[in-house]
């Protein structure tokens, strides 16, 4: 919806009635991906596209129908062997769309904003829509238990920059389309060693934008780290100082060399990142702490450092070590205890900010 939100804002300000259609799923070849949107105003003006022209006519009529009834509808379009191209995609794929009356102005403004936000649409005739930020919520499904689940799932998907259909656990018949307006979280791995390759592979699987940085060009090559989105040859502390980070960023330091990791950790532990972990033995950790104190880090800053890095899984191989590292930063991001579930009580799924008020 972001690509048409400016026009929706103008319609809202002018009091124009309209309907919005959103692609919620695709199969095989399809010209637009989930999240693509189109809107039709009561005077016939249309903005956006859901299929590049193949089914826009049928969707246009659906929008007028929804404006008249006020009831949201869900519809699929695709190639049929029986009816050929009565209404379908010339590429042979299938798209599923959701058509709803105009969302609230607050939802449109959320899509226009620069802050990360997820828009969650209940896929029933109500079309109830929530805007979910990391720290607040606007809108409701009308069911408090469903609201809590939707908000938690929306924040988890926003954290990973994911978009798609999700089914609620408390109401299994209810499906929600959640669209994230955020970049992927970053995983910054420092040290071009074999463990870095394993961490990069797992980070990619978990949905991170993965960067590997090392000052040694002979080791920092894309060929050695095919799963990394970016391989940077630079002094680690200099790169971390210059690159963009946020509270979702994970910093993994695998250099275990004082000339690299002390300046790097001095920078990392003073940045608003979500996790900082460093590889090394317990002896290395003790010596590293002493050096970091010498360069002026406070005890509060040092308390943020996870070292030796990872959970105690008894890991030995690079792949096992990567699992131990990823398990620790996932627990840190989600507020998990990192204990066996059999030893805990309460909810299995965590969300640090589910207590935020619903406006």
Short mmCIF file of C-alpha atoms in Angstrom, two decimals:
data_model
loop_
_atom_site.label_atom_id
_atom_site.label_comp_id
_atom_site.label_asym_id
_atom_site.label_seq_id
_atom_site.Cartn_x
_atom_site.Cartn_y
_atom_site.Cartn_z
CA UNK A 1 0.00 0.00 0.00
CA UNK A 2 2.95 2.33 0.51
CA UNK A 3 3.28 3.03 -3.22
CA UNK A 4 -0.27 4.45 -3.40
CA UNK A 5 -0.52 5.90 0.11
CA UNK A 6 0.05 9.50 -0.99
CA UNK A 7 -3.06 9.33 -3.18
CA UNK A 8 -5.03 7.62 -0.39
CA UNK A 9 -4.04 10.43 1.96
CA UNK A 10 -5.39 12.98 -0.54
CA UNK A 11 -8.66 11.04 -0.85
CA UNK A 12 -8.97 10.87 2.94
CA UNK A 13 -8.46 14.60 3.27
CA UNK A 14 -11.03 15.28 0.54
CA UNK A 15 -13.58 12.89 2.05
CA UNK A 16 -13.51 10.60 -0.99
CA UNK A 17 -14.96 7.12 -0.58
CA UNK A 18 -12.73 4.33 -1.91
CA UNK A 19 -11.76 0.66 -1.62
CA UNK A 20 -8.33 -0.96 -1.52
CA UNK A 21 -7.35 -4.29 -3.04
CA UNK A 22 -4.17 -6.04 -1.86
CA UNK A 23 -2.39 -9.08 -3.29
CA UNK A 24 -2.20 -11.51 -0.35
CA UNK A 25 -0.79 -14.63 -2.06
CA UNK A 26 0.64 -15.75 -5.40
CA UNK A 27 1.34 -19.12 -6.99
CA UNK A 28 3.59 -19.97 -9.92
CA UNK A 29 4.29 -16.99 -12.20
CA UNK A 30 2.62 -13.76 -11.13
CA UNK A 31 3.41 -10.18 -12.16
CA UNK A 32 3.03 -8.66 -8.66
CA UNK A 33 4.03 -10.03 -5.28
CA UNK A 34 2.12 -10.11 -1.96
CA UNK A 35 1.61 -6.59 -0.70
CA UNK A 36 1.05 -5.01 -4.13
CA UNK A 37 -2.01 -2.77 -3.95
CA UNK A 38 -4.57 -0.94 -6.03
CA UNK A 39 -7.31 1.47 -4.95
CA UNK A 40 -10.46 2.67 -6.67
CA UNK A 41 -12.36 5.85 -5.73
CA UNK A 42 -16.11 6.29 -5.96
CA UNK A 43 -15.69 8.62 -8.94
CA UNK A 44 -13.88 5.84 -10.85
CA UNK A 45 -10.28 6.98 -10.43
CA UNK A 46 -7.87 4.06 -9.91
CA UNK A 47 -4.29 4.02 -8.65
CA UNK A 48 -1.80 1.19 -8.34
CA UNK A 49 -1.81 -2.29 -9.83
CA UNK A 50 -2.21 -5.88 -8.65
CA UNK A 51 -1.52 -7.81 -11.86
CA UNK A 52 0.04 -5.54 -14.44
CA UNK A 53 -3.31 -5.33 -16.24
CA UNK A 54 -4.47 -8.97 -16.47
CA UNK A 55 -7.27 -8.85 -13.89
CA UNK A 56 -7.52 -5.14 -13.14
CA UNK A 57 -10.95 -4.91 -14.78
CA UNK A 58 -12.45 -7.57 -12.53
CA UNK A 59 -10.76 -6.12 -9.46
CA UNK A 60 -12.06 -2.66 -10.40
CA UNK A 61 -15.62 -3.99 -10.29
CA UNK A 62 -14.96 -5.73 -6.98
CA UNK A 63 -13.83 -2.43 -5.48
CA UNK A 64 -17.11 -0.75 -6.50
CA UNK A 65 -19.03 -3.68 -5.03
CA UNK A 66 -17.19 -3.37 -1.72
CA UNK A 67 -17.79 0.40 -1.64
CA UNK A 68 -21.53 -0.25 -2.04
CA UNK A 69 -21.81 -3.06 0.53
CA UNK A 70 -19.11 -2.07 3.00
CA UNK A 71 -18.20 -5.77 3.20
CA UNK A 72 -14.65 -6.94 2.45
CA UNK A 73 -14.16 -9.83 -0.01
CA UNK A 74 -11.41 -12.33 -0.78
CA UNK A 75 -10.98 -13.58 -4.36
CA UNK A 76 -8.58 -15.64 -6.49
CA UNK A 77 -7.67 -15.15 -10.14
CA UNK A 78 -5.71 -17.48 -12.38
CA UNK A 79 -5.59 -19.54 -15.53
CA UNK A 80 -8.35 -22.13 -15.97
CA UNK A 81 -8.04 -25.04 -18.37
CA UNK A 82 -11.83 -25.09 -18.77
CA UNK A 83 -12.53 -21.42 -19.32
CA UNK A 84 -9.15 -20.38 -20.71
CA UNK A 85 -8.71 -16.66 -20.01
CA UNK A 86 -12.20 -15.61 -18.94
CA UNK A 87 -10.57 -13.62 -16.13
CA UNK A 88 -7.05 -14.69 -15.44
CA UNK A 89 -3.34 -14.12 -15.66
CA UNK A 90 -1.71 -14.44 -19.06
CA UNK A 91 1.44 -15.66 -17.32
CA UNK A 92 -0.39 -18.77 -16.11
CA UNK A 93 -0.02 -18.02 -12.42
CA UNK A 94 -2.57 -17.40 -9.69
CA UNK A 95 -3.04 -14.45 -7.38
CA UNK A 96 -5.30 -14.11 -4.37
CA UNK A 97 -6.52 -10.65 -3.46
CA UNK A 98 -8.35 -9.04 -0.56
CA UNK A 99 -10.64 -6.10 -1.23
CA UNK A 100 -11.64 -3.92 1.71
CA UNK A 101 -13.30 -0.57 2.34
CA UNK A 102 -10.94 2.34 2.92
CA UNK A 103 -8.73 1.74 5.96
CA UNK A 104 -8.55 4.41 8.64
CA UNK A 105 -6.46 7.52 7.96
CA UNK A 106 -4.12 6.40 10.74
CA UNK A 107 -3.27 3.23 8.82
CA UNK A 108 -2.56 5.20 5.65
CA UNK A 109 -0.34 7.62 7.58
CA UNK A 110 1.48 4.62 9.10
CA UNK A 111 2.26 3.30 5.61
CA UNK A 112 3.57 6.74 4.62
CA UNK A 113 5.82 7.08 7.64
CA UNK A 114 9.51 6.30 7.87
CA UNK A 115 9.26 4.24 11.07
CA UNK A 116 9.09 0.44 10.73
CA UNK A 117 5.44 -0.65 10.88
CA UNK A 118 3.37 -3.73 10.05
CA UNK A 119 -0.18 -3.49 8.68
CA UNK A 120 -2.32 -6.49 9.66
CA UNK A 121 -5.61 -7.15 7.86
CA UNK A 122 -8.13 -9.65 9.19
CA UNK A 123 -9.18 -11.68 6.13
CA UNK A 124 -12.91 -11.80 6.79
CA UNK A 125 -15.82 -9.61 5.77
CA UNK A 126 -14.94 -7.07 8.46
CA UNK A 127 -11.54 -6.27 6.97
CA UNK A 128 -10.42 -5.07 10.42
CA UNK A 129 -6.98 -3.50 10.07
CA UNK A 130 -4.28 -2.82 12.64
CA UNK A 131 -1.11 -0.77 12.33
CA UNK A 132 1.56 -2.29 14.56
CA UNK A 133 4.74 -0.45 15.48
CA UNK A 134 7.44 -1.88 17.78
CA UNK A 135 6.13 0.24 20.66
CA UNK A 136 2.43 0.92 19.95
CA UNK A 137 -0.67 -0.24 18.07
CA UNK A 138 -3.59 1.40 16.30
CA UNK A 139 -6.79 -0.52 15.59
CA UNK A 140 -8.43 -3.69 16.81
CA UNK A 141 -10.04 -6.89 15.55
CA UNK A 142 -12.67 -6.56 18.25
CA UNK A 143 -11.35 -9.64 20.05
CA UNK A 144 -8.77 -8.96 22.80
CA UNK A 145 -7.16 -12.42 22.62
CA UNK A 146 -6.89 -12.20 18.83
CA UNK A 147 -5.48 -8.67 19.11
CA UNK A 148 -2.72 -9.95 21.39
CA UNK A 149 -1.80 -12.74 18.97
CA UNK A 150 -1.92 -10.51 15.91
CA UNK A 151 0.25 -7.85 17.55
CA UNK A 152 2.84 -10.41 18.64
CA UNK A 153 3.00 -12.05 15.22
CA UNK A 154 3.04 -8.70 13.40
CA UNK A 155 6.00 -7.53 15.47
CA UNK A 156 7.86 -10.78 14.84
CA UNK A 157 7.27 -10.48 11.08
CA UNK A 158 8.16 -6.78 11.14
CA UNK A 159 11.38 -7.65 12.91
CA UNK A 160 12.27 -9.95 10.04
CA UNK A 161 10.85 -7.77 7.26
CA UNK A 162 8.39 -10.54 6.32
CA UNK A 163 5.00 -10.34 4.59
CA UNK A 164 2.38 -13.09 4.29
CA UNK A 165 -0.78 -14.82 5.53
CA UNK A 166 -0.83 -16.08 9.12
CA UNK A 167 -3.42 -18.18 10.96
CA UNK A 168 -4.24 -17.36 14.58
CA UNK A 169 -3.86 -20.04 17.24
CA UNK A 170 -6.64 -18.75 19.50
CA UNK A 171 -9.09 -18.58 16.56
CA UNK A 172 -7.86 -21.16 14.00
CA UNK A 173 -10.48 -20.14 11.44
CA UNK A 174 -9.19 -16.56 11.39
CA UNK A 175 -6.47 -15.66 8.92
CA UNK A 176 -4.54 -12.41 8.88
CA UNK A 177 -2.48 -10.83 6.11
CA UNK A 178 0.51 -9.06 7.62
CA UNK A 179 2.54 -6.66 5.51
CA UNK A 180 5.85 -5.35 6.87
CA UNK A 181 7.22 -1.96 5.96
CA UNK A 182 10.79 -2.43 7.12
CA UNK A 183 14.14 -3.55 5.84
CA UNK A 184 15.52 -6.88 6.99
CA UNK A 185 17.43 -6.84 10.27
CA UNK A 186 21.22 -6.86 9.85
CA UNK A 187 23.67 -9.53 10.95
CA UNK A 188 27.20 -8.12 10.99
CA UNK A 189 29.88 -10.82 11.25
CA UNK A 190 33.45 -9.71 11.86
CA UNK A 191 36.21 -12.18 11.07
CA UNK A 192 36.41 -14.12 7.80
CA UNK A 193 36.90 -17.58 9.31
CA UNK A 194 35.16 -20.92 8.82
CA UNK A 195 32.79 -20.22 11.72
CA UNK A 196 31.71 -17.03 9.92
CA UNK A 197 30.54 -19.05 6.91
CA UNK A 198 28.32 -21.22 9.13
CA UNK A 199 26.89 -18.22 10.99
CA UNK A 200 26.22 -16.46 7.68
CA UNK A 201 24.31 -19.47 6.33
CA UNK A 202 22.16 -19.70 9.44
CA UNK A 203 21.64 -15.94 9.55
CA UNK A 204 20.42 -15.96 5.97
CA UNK A 205 18.01 -18.78 6.83
CA UNK A 206 16.67 -16.70 9.74
CA UNK A 207 15.94 -13.76 7.45
CA UNK A 208 18.86 -11.43 8.14
CA UNK A 209 20.73 -9.18 5.75
CA UNK A 210 24.19 -10.70 6.27
CA UNK A 211 27.47 -8.79 6.05
CA UNK A 212 30.93 -10.25 6.67
CA UNK A 213 33.76 -7.83 7.34
CA UNK A 214 37.49 -8.49 7.62
CA UNK A 215 40.57 -6.36 7.02
CA UNK A 216 42.35 -9.17 5.15
CA UNK A 217 41.39 -9.22 1.45
CA UNK A 218 42.80 -12.69 0.88
CA UNK A 219 40.19 -14.13 3.27
CA UNK A 220 37.26 -11.75 2.81
CA UNK A 221 35.94 -12.92 -0.57
CA UNK A 222 32.43 -13.61 -1.83
CA UNK A 223 33.59 -17.02 -3.07
CA UNK A 224 34.37 -18.11 0.50
CA UNK A 225 31.05 -16.80 1.83
CA UNK A 226 28.38 -17.39 -0.84
CA UNK A 227 25.49 -16.96 1.61
CA UNK A 228 26.56 -13.49 2.69
CA UNK A 229 24.72 -10.59 1.07
CA UNK A 230 27.87 -8.49 1.33
CA UNK A 231 31.56 -9.16 2.01
CA UNK A 232 33.49 -6.05 3.05
CA UNK A 233 37.25 -5.58 3.19
CA UNK A 234 37.81 -2.92 5.84
CA UNK A 235 39.15 -2.43 9.34
CA UNK A 236 36.26 -3.77 11.49
CA UNK A 237 35.94 -0.82 13.87
CA UNK A 238 36.03 1.66 10.99
CA UNK A 239 33.35 -0.21 9.07
CA UNK A 240 31.06 -0.49 12.11
CA UNK A 241 31.44 3.23 12.78
CA UNK A 242 30.39 4.09 9.22
CA UNK A 243 27.59 1.61 8.55
CA UNK A 244 23.91 1.92 9.49
CA UNK A 245 22.68 -0.03 12.53
CA UNK A 246 19.56 -0.10 14.69
CA UNK A 247 18.08 -1.96 17.64
CA UNK A 248 17.55 -5.08 15.48
CA UNK A 249 21.20 -5.30 14.41
CA UNK A 250 23.22 -8.32 15.57
CA UNK A 251 27.00 -7.94 15.93
CA UNK A 252 29.02 -11.17 16.01
CA UNK A 253 32.77 -10.79 16.60
CA UNK A 254 34.76 -13.87 15.57
CA UNK A 255 38.20 -12.28 15.14
CA UNK A 256 39.48 -13.15 18.65
CA UNK A 257 42.51 -10.96 17.94
CA UNK A 258 42.98 -7.96 20.30
CA UNK A 259 44.12 -5.59 17.57
CA UNK A 260 40.80 -6.13 15.80
CA UNK A 261 38.26 -6.97 18.48
CA UNK A 262 39.12 -4.41 21.19
CA UNK A 263 38.62 -1.33 18.93
CA UNK A 264 35.61 -3.05 17.37
CA UNK A 265 33.94 -3.85 20.69
CA UNK A 266 34.70 -0.37 21.98
CA UNK A 267 32.50 0.90 19.13
CA UNK A 268 29.88 -1.87 19.21
CA UNK A 269 29.12 -1.68 22.94
CA UNK A 270 28.33 2.02 22.62
CA UNK A 271 25.94 1.61 19.68
CA UNK A 272 22.15 1.01 19.98
CA UNK A 273 22.37 -2.52 18.54
CA UNK A 274 20.36 -5.48 19.78
CA UNK A 275 23.16 -7.94 20.51
CA UNK A 276 26.96 -7.99 20.74
CA UNK A 277 28.75 -11.31 21.09
CA UNK A 278 32.45 -12.17 20.85
CA UNK A 279 34.20 -15.48 20.32
CA UNK A 280 37.05 -16.59 22.56
CA UNK A 281 37.97 -18.71 25.54
CA UNK A 282 37.16 -17.69 29.10
CA UNK A 283 40.76 -16.58 29.50
CA UNK A 284 40.51 -14.51 26.33
CA UNK A 285 37.30 -12.98 27.63
CA UNK A 286 38.91 -11.97 30.94
CA UNK A 287 41.89 -10.40 29.16
CA UNK A 288 39.57 -8.68 26.68
CA UNK A 289 37.51 -7.15 29.50
CA UNK A 290 40.66 -5.73 31.06
CA UNK A 291 41.64 -4.11 27.77
CA UNK A 292 38.16 -2.70 27.28
CA UNK A 293 38.22 -1.17 30.75
CA UNK A 294 41.54 0.42 29.89
CA UNK A 295 40.01 2.17 26.89
CA UNK A 296 37.23 3.57 29.06
CA UNK A 297 34.20 1.29 28.76
CA UNK A 298 31.92 1.32 31.79
CA UNK A 299 30.67 -1.75 33.65
CA UNK A 300 27.21 -1.08 32.24
CA UNK A 301 28.56 -1.11 28.70
CA UNK A 302 30.61 -4.25 29.36
CA UNK A 303 27.51 -6.01 30.73
CA UNK A 304 26.05 -5.95 27.21
CA UNK A 305 28.83 -8.19 25.88
CA UNK A 306 27.95 -11.87 25.37
CA UNK A 307 31.25 -13.68 25.70
CA UNK A 308 32.18 -16.44 25.34
CA UNK A 309 29.59 -16.21 22.58
CA UNK A 310 26.64 -18.60 22.28
CA UNK A 311 24.61 -20.94 24.47
CA UNK A 312 26.09 -24.02 26.10
CA UNK A 313 25.09 -26.70 23.59
CA UNK A 314 28.38 -28.58 23.75
CA UNK A 315 29.00 -27.39 20.19
CA UNK A 316 32.25 -28.36 18.45
CA UNK A 317 31.87 -27.96 14.67
CA UNK A 318 31.42 -24.56 12.98
CA UNK A 319 27.83 -25.50 12.16
CA UNK A 320 27.03 -26.50 15.75
CA UNK A 321 28.70 -23.33 17.01
CA UNK A 322 26.59 -21.28 14.61
CA UNK A 323 23.45 -22.85 16.09
CA UNK A 324 24.65 -21.99 19.60
CA UNK A 325 25.33 -18.37 18.57
CA UNK A 326 22.02 -17.98 16.73
CA UNK A 327 20.11 -19.52 19.63
CA UNK A 328 21.57 -16.92 21.97
CA UNK A 329 20.77 -13.89 19.84
CA UNK A 330 17.27 -15.17 19.05
CA UNK A 331 16.64 -15.57 22.80
CA UNK A 332 17.99 -12.07 23.39
CA UNK A 333 15.78 -10.54 20.67
CA UNK A 334 12.61 -12.35 21.73
CA UNK A 335 13.09 -12.21 25.48
CA UNK A 336 13.43 -15.98 25.83
CA UNK A 337 14.98 -17.66 28.87
CA UNK A 338 17.26 -19.95 26.79
CA UNK A 339 16.18 -22.78 29.10
CA UNK A 340 14.61 -26.07 27.94
CA UNK A 341 10.87 -25.47 27.54
CA UNK A 342 10.25 -28.48 29.76
CA UNK A 343 11.81 -26.48 32.62
CA UNK A 344 9.70 -23.36 32.11
CA UNK A 345 6.11 -22.30 32.62
CA UNK A 346 4.09 -19.67 30.79
CA UNK A 347 3.92 -18.81 27.09
CA UNK A 348 6.14 -20.61 24.60
CA UNK A 349 6.16 -17.68 22.16
CA UNK A 350 7.69 -14.46 23.46
CA UNK A 351 7.33 -10.85 22.39
CA UNK A 352 9.15 -8.18 24.37
CA UNK A 353 6.55 -5.52 23.56
CA UNK A 354 3.16 -7.26 23.56
CA UNK A 355 2.20 -5.21 26.59
CA UNK A 356 2.08 -2.02 24.51
CA UNK A 357 -1.37 -0.46 24.59
CA UNK A 358 -3.81 -0.86 21.73
CA UNK A 359 -5.02 2.60 20.66
#
